[in-house]
Amino acid sequence: STGENVERISKPDYVPTDKDVLRAKIKTSGIIETPFNAGGFTFNLVDVGGQRTERRKWLHCFEGTTAVIYLAALDAYDLVLEEDENTNRMQESLKLFAEISGSPYFKNAYFILFLNKTDLLEDKIKYSPLSNLFPEYEGGTDPKLAIEFIKQKYLEVFTGNRIFNYLTCAVDTKNVEKVFYSVKKILLSKSLDDTGLSADIV
């Protein structure tokens, strides 16, 4: 519970657990570039700020990008933006996804859509109706139907080259490892395509 966590974290000898680290949140400002090696490949991960004021700083920087990883929070359907309390987070996320996927800067990029926070949606859907945002939704409190509905919303606005989508839970390390392995294969396939070779994604 929240009370137990506060007591645990406030102790002088507190050491963060893996879950604490995974749940920590730091606001991204500007462009943060992180090169790393995994499985014999070198990746260059570029993290950008999602807030409206940050977007003008980065959209033009990505011409020739191999792939765009777009992280969408499944539990955001009843939340508002930090910078604009009149705008729903999921509606804004869908709008941004449509804008980015249709941008000429990403015309040749693969898109990898992470529908994140499956665990939080499973809890929230029990007491916060998705139909409040999307009146056409008729799945009630079934989390699988809610996730499928939200996924289709993102796919409907996508106008890019090619898209792959995954359900993710950032605190589930096994899930993240499986997804990362799949993403690595997608990026390798895209790199081969760009060099005139071809590879099937299995």
mmCIF file with all atom_site columns, C-alpha atoms in Angstrom:
data_model
loop_
_atom_site.group_PDB
_atom_site.id
_atom_site.type_symbol
_atom_site.label_atom_id
_atom_site.label_alt_id
_atom_site.label_comp_id
_atom_site.label_asym_id
_atom_site.label_entity_id
_atom_site.label_seq_id
_atom_site.pdbx_PDB_ins_code
_atom_site.Cartn_x
_atom_site.Cartn_y
_atom_site.Cartn_z
_atom_site.occupancy
_atom_site.B_iso_or_equiv
_atom_site.pdbx_formal_charge
_atom_site.auth_seq_id
_atom_site.auth_comp_id
_atom_site.auth_asym_id
_atom_site.auth_atom_id
_atom_site.pdbx_PDB_model_num
ATOM 1   C CA . SER A 1 1   ? 0.000   0.000   0.000   1.00 0.00 ? 1   SER A CA 1
ATOM 2   C CA . THR A 1 2   ? 0.975   3.674   -0.278  1.00 0.00 ? 2   THR A CA 1
ATOM 3   C CA . GLY A 1 3   ? 1.422   3.987   3.489   1.00 0.00 ? 3   GLY A CA 1
ATOM 4   C CA . GLU A 1 4   ? 3.763   0.989   3.645   1.00 0.00 ? 4   GLU A CA 1
ATOM 5   C CA . ASN A 1 5   ? 5.826   2.333   0.751   1.00 0.00 ? 5   ASN A CA 1
ATOM 6   C CA . VAL A 1 6   ? 6.141   5.784   2.355   1.00 0.00 ? 6   VAL A CA 1
ATOM 7   C CA . GLU A 1 7   ? 7.341   4.186   5.583   1.00 0.00 ? 7   GLU A CA 1
ATOM 8   C CA . ARG A 1 8   ? 9.821   1.963   3.712   1.00 0.00 ? 8   ARG A CA 1
ATOM 9   C CA . ILE A 1 9   ? 11.195  4.757   1.530   1.00 0.00 ? 9   ILE A CA 1
ATOM 10  C CA . SER A 1 10  ? 11.556  7.209   4.424   1.00 0.00 ? 10  SER A CA 1
ATOM 11  C CA . LYS A 1 11  ? 13.877  4.916   6.380   1.00 0.00 ? 11  LYS A CA 1
ATOM 12  C CA . PRO A 1 12  ? 17.506  6.140   6.672   1.00 0.00 ? 12  PRO A CA 1
ATOM 13  C CA . ASP A 1 13  ? 18.854  2.840   5.305   1.00 0.00 ? 13  ASP A CA 1
ATOM 14  C CA . TYR A 1 14  ? 16.430  2.761   2.324   1.00 0.00 ? 14  TYR A CA 1
ATOM 15  C CA . VAL A 1 15  ? 17.822  1.109   -0.809  1.00 0.00 ? 15  VAL A CA 1
ATOM 16  C CA . PRO A 1 16  ? 15.648  1.282   -3.978  1.00 0.00 ? 16  PRO A CA 1
ATOM 17  C CA . THR A 1 17  ? 14.290  -2.032  -5.238  1.00 0.00 ? 17  THR A CA 1
ATOM 18  C CA . ASP A 1 18  ? 14.157  -2.900  -8.936  1.00 0.00 ? 18  ASP A CA 1
ATOM 19  C CA . LYS A 1 19  ? 10.454  -1.925  -8.939  1.00 0.00 ? 19  LYS A CA 1
ATOM 20  C CA . ASP A 1 20  ? 11.258  1.429   -7.323  1.00 0.00 ? 20  ASP A CA 1
ATOM 21  C CA . VAL A 1 21  ? 13.749  2.188   -10.066 1.00 0.00 ? 21  VAL A CA 1
ATOM 22  C CA . LEU A 1 22  ? 11.349  1.086   -12.807 1.00 0.00 ? 22  LEU A CA 1
ATOM 23  C CA . ARG A 1 23  ? 8.540   3.221   -11.400 1.00 0.00 ? 23  ARG A CA 1
ATOM 24  C CA . ALA A 1 24  ? 10.695  6.327   -11.008 1.00 0.00 ? 24  ALA A CA 1
ATOM 25  C CA . LYS A 1 25  ? 9.746   9.116   -13.388 1.00 0.00 ? 25  LYS A CA 1
ATOM 26  C CA . ILE A 1 26  ? 11.927  11.925  -14.668 1.00 0.00 ? 26  ILE A CA 1
ATOM 27  C CA . LYS A 1 27  ? 10.560  14.569  -17.008 1.00 0.00 ? 27  LYS A CA 1
ATOM 28  C CA . THR A 1 28  ? 12.449  14.608  -20.304 1.00 0.00 ? 28  THR A CA 1
ATOM 29  C CA . SER A 1 29  ? 13.537  18.048  -21.448 1.00 0.00 ? 29  SER A CA 1
ATOM 30  C CA . GLY A 1 30  ? 15.230  18.575  -24.784 1.00 0.00 ? 30  GLY A CA 1
ATOM 31  C CA . ILE A 1 31  ? 16.925  15.677  -26.569 1.00 0.00 ? 31  ILE A CA 1
ATOM 32  C CA . ILE A 1 32  ? 18.815  12.934  -24.713 1.00 0.00 ? 32  ILE A CA 1
ATOM 33  C CA . GLU A 1 33  ? 20.902  10.575  -26.835 1.00 0.00 ? 33  GLU A CA 1
ATOM 34  C CA . THR A 1 34  ? 22.005  7.213   -25.407 1.00 0.00 ? 34  THR A CA 1
ATOM 35  C CA . PRO A 1 35  ? 24.131  4.788   -27.436 1.00 0.00 ? 35  PRO A CA 1
ATOM 36  C CA . PHE A 1 36  ? 24.281  1.221   -26.097 1.00 0.00 ? 36  PHE A CA 1
ATOM 37  C CA . ASN A 1 37  ? 25.244  -2.294  -27.158 1.00 0.00 ? 37  ASN A CA 1
ATOM 38  C CA . ALA A 1 38  ? 22.908  -5.266  -26.915 1.00 0.00 ? 38  ALA A CA 1
ATOM 39  C CA . GLY A 1 39  ? 23.189  -8.692  -28.472 1.00 0.00 ? 39  GLY A CA 1
ATOM 40  C CA . GLY A 1 40  ? 26.072  -7.685  -30.698 1.00 0.00 ? 40  GLY A CA 1
ATOM 41  C CA . PHE A 1 41  ? 24.310  -4.605  -32.092 1.00 0.00 ? 41  PHE A CA 1
ATOM 42  C CA . THR A 1 42  ? 24.837  -0.932  -31.390 1.00 0.00 ? 42  THR A CA 1
ATOM 43  C CA . PHE A 1 43  ? 21.677  1.084   -30.798 1.00 0.00 ? 43  PHE A CA 1
ATOM 44  C CA . ASN A 1 44  ? 21.372  4.835   -30.618 1.00 0.00 ? 44  ASN A CA 1
ATOM 45  C CA . LEU A 1 45  ? 18.324  5.628   -28.500 1.00 0.00 ? 45  LEU A CA 1
ATOM 46  C CA . VAL A 1 46  ? 17.081  9.212   -28.670 1.00 0.00 ? 46  VAL A CA 1
ATOM 47  C CA . ASP A 1 47  ? 14.635  10.259  -25.955 1.00 0.00 ? 47  ASP A CA 1
ATOM 48  C CA . VAL A 1 48  ? 12.621  13.420  -26.516 1.00 0.00 ? 48  VAL A CA 1
ATOM 49  C CA . GLY A 1 49  ? 10.277  15.510  -24.430 1.00 0.00 ? 49  GLY A CA 1
ATOM 50  C CA . GLY A 1 50  ? 6.616   14.828  -25.096 1.00 0.00 ? 50  GLY A CA 1
ATOM 51  C CA . GLN A 1 51  ? 5.277   18.080  -23.688 1.00 0.00 ? 51  GLN A CA 1
ATOM 52  C CA . ARG A 1 52  ? 3.961   20.529  -26.263 1.00 0.00 ? 52  ARG A CA 1
ATOM 53  C CA . THR A 1 53  ? 6.707   23.047  -25.532 1.00 0.00 ? 53  THR A CA 1
ATOM 54  C CA . GLU A 1 54  ? 9.373   20.410  -26.205 1.00 0.00 ? 54  GLU A CA 1
ATOM 55  C CA . ARG A 1 55  ? 8.179   19.167  -29.600 1.00 0.00 ? 55  ARG A CA 1
ATOM 56  C CA . ARG A 1 56  ? 9.450   22.060  -31.675 1.00 0.00 ? 56  ARG A CA 1
ATOM 57  C CA . LYS A 1 57  ? 12.954  21.234  -30.423 1.00 0.00 ? 57  LYS A CA 1
ATOM 58  C CA . TRP A 1 58  ? 13.139  17.749  -31.902 1.00 0.00 ? 58  TRP A CA 1
ATOM 59  C CA . LEU A 1 59  ? 10.751  16.939  -34.749 1.00 0.00 ? 59  LEU A CA 1
ATOM 60  C CA . HIS A 1 60  ? 13.108  18.279  -37.436 1.00 0.00 ? 60  HIS A CA 1
ATOM 61  C CA . CYS A 1 61  ? 16.122  16.378  -36.059 1.00 0.00 ? 61  CYS A CA 1
ATOM 62  C CA . PHE A 1 62  ? 15.092  12.899  -37.154 1.00 0.00 ? 62  PHE A CA 1
ATOM 63  C CA . GLU A 1 63  ? 15.265  12.724  -40.913 1.00 0.00 ? 63  GLU A CA 1
ATOM 64  C CA . GLY A 1 64  ? 16.632  9.295   -41.880 1.00 0.00 ? 64  GLY A CA 1
ATOM 65  C CA . THR A 1 65  ? 15.510  7.652   -38.623 1.00 0.00 ? 65  THR A CA 1
ATOM 66  C CA . THR A 1 66  ? 15.379  3.835   -38.728 1.00 0.00 ? 66  THR A CA 1
ATOM 67  C CA . ALA A 1 67  ? 12.457  3.453   -36.357 1.00 0.00 ? 67  ALA A CA 1
ATOM 68  C CA . VAL A 1 68  ? 10.232  5.461   -34.056 1.00 0.00 ? 68  VAL A CA 1
ATOM 69  C CA . ILE A 1 69  ? 9.258   3.929   -30.726 1.00 0.00 ? 69  ILE A CA 1
ATOM 70  C CA . TYR A 1 70  ? 6.067   5.599   -29.566 1.00 0.00 ? 70  TYR A CA 1
ATOM 71  C CA . LEU A 1 71  ? 5.086   5.036   -25.963 1.00 0.00 ? 71  LEU A CA 1
ATOM 72  C CA . ALA A 1 72  ? 1.377   5.412   -25.214 1.00 0.00 ? 72  ALA A CA 1
ATOM 73  C CA . ALA A 1 73  ? -0.045  5.087   -21.699 1.00 0.00 ? 73  ALA A CA 1
ATOM 74  C CA . LEU A 1 74  ? -3.158  2.908   -21.684 1.00 0.00 ? 74  LEU A CA 1
ATOM 75  C CA . ASP A 1 75  ? -4.324  4.431   -18.401 1.00 0.00 ? 75  ASP A CA 1
ATOM 76  C CA . ALA A 1 76  ? -4.265  8.014   -19.736 1.00 0.00 ? 76  ALA A CA 1
ATOM 77  C CA . TYR A 1 77  ? -7.863  8.028   -20.932 1.00 0.00 ? 77  TYR A CA 1
ATOM 78  C CA . ASP A 1 78  ? -9.125  9.858   -17.843 1.00 0.00 ? 78  ASP A CA 1
ATOM 79  C CA . LEU A 1 79  ? -6.099  12.105  -17.275 1.00 0.00 ? 79  LEU A CA 1
ATOM 80  C CA . VAL A 1 80  ? -5.294  15.617  -18.489 1.00 0.00 ? 80  VAL A CA 1
ATOM 81  C CA . LEU A 1 81  ? -2.044  17.217  -19.630 1.00 0.00 ? 81  LEU A CA 1
ATOM 82  C CA . GLU A 1 82  ? 0.229   18.772  -17.009 1.00 0.00 ? 82  GLU A CA 1
ATOM 83  C CA . GLU A 1 83  ? 0.524   21.891  -19.163 1.00 0.00 ? 83  GLU A CA 1
ATOM 84  C CA . ASP A 1 84  ? -3.144  22.089  -20.155 1.00 0.00 ? 84  ASP A CA 1
ATOM 85  C CA . GLU A 1 85  ? -5.818  20.863  -17.752 1.00 0.00 ? 85  GLU A CA 1
ATOM 86  C CA . ASN A 1 86  ? -8.495  21.164  -20.449 1.00 0.00 ? 86  ASN A CA 1
ATOM 87  C CA . THR A 1 87  ? -6.899  18.597  -22.766 1.00 0.00 ? 87  THR A CA 1
ATOM 88  C CA . ASN A 1 88  ? -7.229  14.850  -22.306 1.00 0.00 ? 88  ASN A CA 1
ATOM 89  C CA . ARG A 1 89  ? -3.893  13.009  -22.367 1.00 0.00 ? 89  ARG A CA 1
ATOM 90  C CA . MET A 1 90  ? -5.019  10.152  -24.586 1.00 0.00 ? 90  MET A CA 1
ATOM 91  C CA . GLN A 1 91  ? -6.663  12.475  -27.114 1.00 0.00 ? 91  GLN A CA 1
ATOM 92  C CA . GLU A 1 92  ? -3.452  14.502  -27.236 1.00 0.00 ? 92  GLU A CA 1
ATOM 93  C CA . SER A 1 93  ? -1.388  11.321  -27.594 1.00 0.00 ? 93  SER A CA 1
ATOM 94  C CA . LEU A 1 94  ? -3.520  10.154  -30.531 1.00 0.00 ? 94  LEU A CA 1
ATOM 95  C CA . LYS A 1 95  ? -3.218  13.574  -32.157 1.00 0.00 ? 95  LYS A CA 1
ATOM 96  C CA . LEU A 1 96  ? 0.569   13.559  -31.764 1.00 0.00 ? 96  LEU A CA 1
ATOM 97  C CA . PHE A 1 97  ? 0.837   9.999   -33.083 1.00 0.00 ? 97  PHE A CA 1
ATOM 98  C CA . ALA A 1 98  ? -1.123  10.976  -36.194 1.00 0.00 ? 98  ALA A CA 1
ATOM 99  C CA . GLU A 1 99  ? 1.095   14.027  -36.669 1.00 0.00 ? 99  GLU A CA 1
ATOM 100 C CA . ILE A 1 100 ? 4.375   12.154  -36.245 1.00 0.00 ? 100 ILE A CA 1
ATOM 101 C CA . SER A 1 101 ? 3.425   9.128   -38.350 1.00 0.00 ? 101 SER A CA 1
ATOM 102 C CA . GLY A 1 102 ? 2.417   11.449  -41.189 1.00 0.00 ? 102 GLY A CA 1
ATOM 103 C CA . SER A 1 103 ? 5.525   13.618  -40.956 1.00 0.00 ? 103 SER A CA 1
ATOM 104 C CA . PRO A 1 104 ? 7.847   13.641  -43.996 1.00 0.00 ? 104 PRO A CA 1
ATOM 105 C CA . TYR A 1 105 ? 10.776  13.304  -41.558 1.00 0.00 ? 105 TYR A CA 1
ATOM 106 C CA . PHE A 1 106 ? 9.619   9.757   -40.777 1.00 0.00 ? 106 PHE A CA 1
ATOM 107 C CA . LYS A 1 107 ? 8.318   8.695   -44.175 1.00 0.00 ? 107 LYS A CA 1
ATOM 108 C CA . ASN A 1 108 ? 10.686  5.698   -44.387 1.00 0.00 ? 108 ASN A CA 1
ATOM 109 C CA . ALA A 1 109 ? 10.787  4.808   -40.690 1.00 0.00 ? 109 ALA A CA 1
ATOM 110 C CA . TYR A 1 110 ? 9.194   1.802   -39.074 1.00 0.00 ? 110 TYR A CA 1
ATOM 111 C CA . PHE A 1 111 ? 6.887   2.645   -36.168 1.00 0.00 ? 111 PHE A CA 1
ATOM 112 C CA . ILE A 1 112 ? 6.876   0.577   -33.002 1.00 0.00 ? 112 ILE A CA 1
ATOM 113 C CA . LEU A 1 113 ? 3.893   1.364   -30.806 1.00 0.00 ? 113 LEU A CA 1
ATOM 114 C CA . PHE A 1 114 ? 4.215   0.456   -27.135 1.00 0.00 ? 114 PHE A CA 1
ATOM 115 C CA . LEU A 1 115 ? 0.825   0.388   -25.437 1.00 0.00 ? 115 LEU A CA 1
ATOM 116 C CA . ASN A 1 116 ? 2.184   0.692   -21.928 1.00 0.00 ? 116 ASN A CA 1
ATOM 117 C CA . LYS A 1 117 ? 0.825   0.362   -18.377 1.00 0.00 ? 117 LYS A CA 1
ATOM 118 C CA . THR A 1 118 ? -1.388  -2.649  -19.015 1.00 0.00 ? 118 THR A CA 1
ATOM 119 C CA . ASP A 1 119 ? -1.368  -3.321  -15.270 1.00 0.00 ? 119 ASP A CA 1
ATOM 120 C CA . LEU A 1 120 ? -2.687  0.135   -14.414 1.00 0.00 ? 120 LEU A CA 1
ATOM 121 C CA . LEU A 1 121 ? -5.438  -0.056  -17.026 1.00 0.00 ? 121 LEU A CA 1
ATOM 122 C CA . GLU A 1 122 ? -6.595  -3.427  -15.671 1.00 0.00 ? 122 GLU A CA 1
ATOM 123 C CA . ASP A 1 123 ? -7.173  -1.806  -12.272 1.00 0.00 ? 123 ASP A CA 1
ATOM 124 C CA . LYS A 1 124 ? -8.523  1.534   -13.485 1.00 0.00 ? 124 LYS A CA 1
ATOM 125 C CA . ILE A 1 125 ? -11.098 0.152   -15.931 1.00 0.00 ? 125 ILE A CA 1
ATOM 126 C CA . LYS A 1 126 ? -13.002 -1.321  -12.944 1.00 0.00 ? 126 LYS A CA 1
ATOM 127 C CA . TYR A 1 127 ? -13.969 2.125   -11.639 1.00 0.00 ? 127 TYR A CA 1
ATOM 128 C CA . SER A 1 128 ? -13.256 4.648   -14.417 1.00 0.00 ? 128 SER A CA 1
ATOM 129 C CA . PRO A 1 129 ? -15.315 3.979   -17.590 1.00 0.00 ? 129 PRO A CA 1
ATOM 130 C CA . LEU A 1 130 ? -13.487 4.238   -20.913 1.00 0.00 ? 130 LEU A CA 1
ATOM 131 C CA . SER A 1 131 ? -16.850 5.250   -22.411 1.00 0.00 ? 131 SER A CA 1
ATOM 132 C CA . ASN A 1 132 ? -16.553 8.627   -20.662 1.00 0.00 ? 132 ASN A CA 1
ATOM 133 C CA . LEU A 1 133 ? -13.942 9.536   -23.282 1.00 0.00 ? 133 LEU A CA 1
ATOM 134 C CA . PHE A 1 134 ? -15.134 7.296   -26.093 1.00 0.00 ? 134 PHE A CA 1
ATOM 135 C CA . PRO A 1 135 ? -18.968 6.968   -25.947 1.00 0.00 ? 135 PRO A CA 1
ATOM 136 C CA . GLU A 1 136 ? -18.846 4.375   -28.733 1.00 0.00 ? 136 GLU A CA 1
ATOM 137 C CA . TYR A 1 137 ? -16.899 1.954   -26.510 1.00 0.00 ? 137 TYR A CA 1
ATOM 138 C CA . GLU A 1 138 ? -19.175 -0.885  -25.371 1.00 0.00 ? 138 GLU A CA 1
ATOM 139 C CA . GLY A 1 139 ? -16.725 -3.237  -23.660 1.00 0.00 ? 139 GLY A CA 1
ATOM 140 C CA . GLY A 1 140 ? -17.553 -2.246  -20.105 1.00 0.00 ? 140 GLY A CA 1
ATOM 141 C CA . THR A 1 141 ? -14.926 -3.206  -17.522 1.00 0.00 ? 141 THR A CA 1
ATOM 142 C CA . ASP A 1 142 ? -13.238 -5.916  -19.594 1.00 0.00 ? 142 ASP A CA 1
ATOM 143 C CA . PRO A 1 143 ? -9.550  -4.879  -19.786 1.00 0.00 ? 143 PRO A CA 1
ATOM 144 C CA . LYS A 1 144 ? -8.876  -6.986  -22.906 1.00 0.00 ? 144 LYS A CA 1
ATOM 145 C CA . LEU A 1 145 ? -11.684 -5.265  -24.806 1.00 0.00 ? 145 LEU A CA 1
ATOM 146 C CA . ALA A 1 146 ? -10.535 -1.872  -23.554 1.00 0.00 ? 146 ALA A CA 1
ATOM 147 C CA . ILE A 1 147 ? -6.946  -2.487  -24.680 1.00 0.00 ? 147 ILE A CA 1
ATOM 148 C CA . GLU A 1 148 ? -8.067  -3.721  -28.081 1.00 0.00 ? 148 GLU A CA 1
ATOM 149 C CA . PHE A 1 149 ? -10.314 -0.668  -28.500 1.00 0.00 ? 149 PHE A CA 1
ATOM 150 C CA . ILE A 1 150 ? -7.488  1.741   -27.618 1.00 0.00 ? 150 ILE A CA 1
ATOM 151 C CA . LYS A 1 151 ? -5.087  -0.101  -29.927 1.00 0.00 ? 151 LYS A CA 1
ATOM 152 C CA . GLN A 1 152 ? -7.506  0.295   -32.818 1.00 0.00 ? 152 GLN A CA 1
ATOM 153 C CA . LYS A 1 153 ? -7.758  4.021   -32.085 1.00 0.00 ? 153 LYS A CA 1
ATOM 154 C CA . TYR A 1 154 ? -4.008  4.363   -32.598 1.00 0.00 ? 154 TYR A CA 1
ATOM 155 C CA . LEU A 1 155 ? -3.983  2.186   -35.706 1.00 0.00 ? 155 LEU A CA 1
ATOM 156 C CA . GLU A 1 156 ? -6.824  4.240   -37.220 1.00 0.00 ? 156 GLU A CA 1
ATOM 157 C CA . VAL A 1 157 ? -4.825  7.490   -37.069 1.00 0.00 ? 157 VAL A CA 1
ATOM 158 C CA . PHE A 1 158 ? -1.550  5.920   -38.261 1.00 0.00 ? 158 PHE A CA 1
ATOM 159 C CA . THR A 1 159 ? -0.482  7.108   -41.729 1.00 0.00 ? 159 THR A CA 1
ATOM 160 C CA . GLY A 1 160 ? 3.147   6.011   -41.771 1.00 0.00 ? 160 GLY A CA 1
ATOM 161 C CA . ASN A 1 161 ? 5.184   3.342   -43.566 1.00 0.00 ? 161 ASN A CA 1
ATOM 162 C CA . ARG A 1 162 ? 4.867   0.223   -41.375 1.00 0.00 ? 162 ARG A CA 1
ATOM 163 C CA . ILE A 1 163 ? 3.777   -0.336  -37.793 1.00 0.00 ? 163 ILE A CA 1
ATOM 164 C CA . PHE A 1 164 ? 4.314   -2.973  -35.103 1.00 0.00 ? 164 PHE A CA 1
ATOM 165 C CA . ASN A 1 165 ? 2.496   -2.826  -31.770 1.00 0.00 ? 165 ASN A CA 1
ATOM 166 C CA . TYR A 1 166 ? 3.179   -4.362  -28.386 1.00 0.00 ? 166 TYR A CA 1
ATOM 167 C CA . LEU A 1 167 ? 1.492   -4.422  -25.004 1.00 0.00 ? 167 LEU A CA 1
ATOM 168 C CA . THR A 1 168 ? 3.974   -3.520  -22.312 1.00 0.00 ? 168 THR A CA 1
ATOM 169 C CA . CYS A 1 169 ? 4.220   -3.255  -18.565 1.00 0.00 ? 169 CYS A CA 1
ATOM 170 C CA . ALA A 1 170 ? 7.421   -1.449  -17.609 1.00 0.00 ? 170 ALA A CA 1
ATOM 171 C CA . VAL A 1 171 ? 7.655   -3.138  -14.210 1.00 0.00 ? 171 VAL A CA 1
ATOM 172 C CA . ASP A 1 172 ? 7.378   -6.612  -15.750 1.00 0.00 ? 172 ASP A CA 1
ATOM 173 C CA . THR A 1 173 ? 11.006  -7.286  -16.678 1.00 0.00 ? 173 THR A CA 1
ATOM 174 C CA . LYS A 1 174 ? 10.236  -10.534 -18.523 1.00 0.00 ? 174 LYS A CA 1
ATOM 175 C CA . ASN A 1 175 ? 7.705   -8.729  -20.700 1.00 0.00 ? 175 ASN A CA 1
ATOM 176 C CA . VAL A 1 176 ? 10.181  -5.934  -21.420 1.00 0.00 ? 176 VAL A CA 1
ATOM 177 C CA . GLU A 1 177 ? 12.920  -8.424  -22.334 1.00 0.00 ? 177 GLU A CA 1
ATOM 178 C CA . LYS A 1 178 ? 10.613  -10.243 -24.752 1.00 0.00 ? 178 LYS A CA 1
ATOM 179 C CA . VAL A 1 179 ? 9.502   -6.997  -26.375 1.00 0.00 ? 179 VAL A CA 1
ATOM 180 C CA . PHE A 1 180 ? 13.066  -5.702  -26.648 1.00 0.00 ? 180 PHE A CA 1
ATOM 181 C CA . TYR A 1 181 ? 14.119  -8.919  -28.392 1.00 0.00 ? 181 TYR A CA 1
ATOM 182 C CA . SER A 1 182 ? 11.309  -8.427  -30.934 1.00 0.00 ? 182 SER A CA 1
ATOM 183 C CA . VAL A 1 183 ? 12.248  -4.779  -31.449 1.00 0.00 ? 183 VAL A CA 1
ATOM 184 C CA . LYS A 1 184 ? 15.857  -5.755  -32.046 1.00 0.00 ? 184 LYS A CA 1
ATOM 185 C CA . LYS A 1 185 ? 14.758  -8.109  -34.846 1.00 0.00 ? 185 LYS A CA 1
ATOM 186 C CA . ILE A 1 186 ? 12.593  -5.376  -36.367 1.00 0.00 ? 186 ILE A CA 1
ATOM 187 C CA . LEU A 1 187 ? 15.490  -2.904  -36.391 1.00 0.00 ? 187 LEU A CA 1
ATOM 188 C CA . LEU A 1 188 ? 17.822  -5.485  -37.937 1.00 0.00 ? 188 LEU A CA 1
ATOM 189 C CA . SER A 1 189 ? 15.252  -6.219  -40.637 1.00 0.00 ? 189 SER A CA 1
ATOM 190 C CA . LYS A 1 190 ? 14.838  -2.498  -41.347 1.00 0.00 ? 190 LYS A CA 1
ATOM 191 C CA . SER A 1 191 ? 18.604  -2.029  -41.607 1.00 0.00 ? 191 SER A CA 1
ATOM 192 C CA . LEU A 1 192 ? 18.831  -4.910  -44.077 1.00 0.00 ? 192 LEU A CA 1
ATOM 193 C CA . ASP A 1 193 ? 15.968  -3.440  -46.116 1.00 0.00 ? 193 ASP A CA 1
ATOM 194 C CA . ASP A 1 194 ? 17.764  -0.092  -46.231 1.00 0.00 ? 194 ASP A CA 1
ATOM 195 C CA . THR A 1 195 ? 20.868  -1.764  -47.652 1.00 0.00 ? 195 THR A CA 1
ATOM 196 C CA . GLY A 1 196 ? 18.889  -3.517  -50.400 1.00 0.00 ? 196 GLY A CA 1
ATOM 197 C CA . LEU A 1 197 ? 18.762  -6.875  -48.636 1.00 0.00 ? 197 LEU A CA 1
ATOM 198 C CA . SER A 1 198 ? 15.628  -8.363  -47.134 1.00 0.00 ? 198 SER A CA 1
ATOM 199 C CA . ALA A 1 199 ? 14.806  -10.332 -44.039 1.00 0.00 ? 199 ALA A CA 1
ATOM 200 C CA . ASP A 1 200 ? 11.603  -11.825 -42.758 1.00 0.00 ? 200 ASP A CA 1
ATOM 201 C CA . ILE A 1 201 ? 10.587  -10.778 -39.267 1.00 0.00 ? 201 ILE A CA 1
ATOM 202 C CA . VAL A 1 202 ? 9.685   -13.879 -37.274 1.00 0.00 ? 202 VAL A CA 1
#
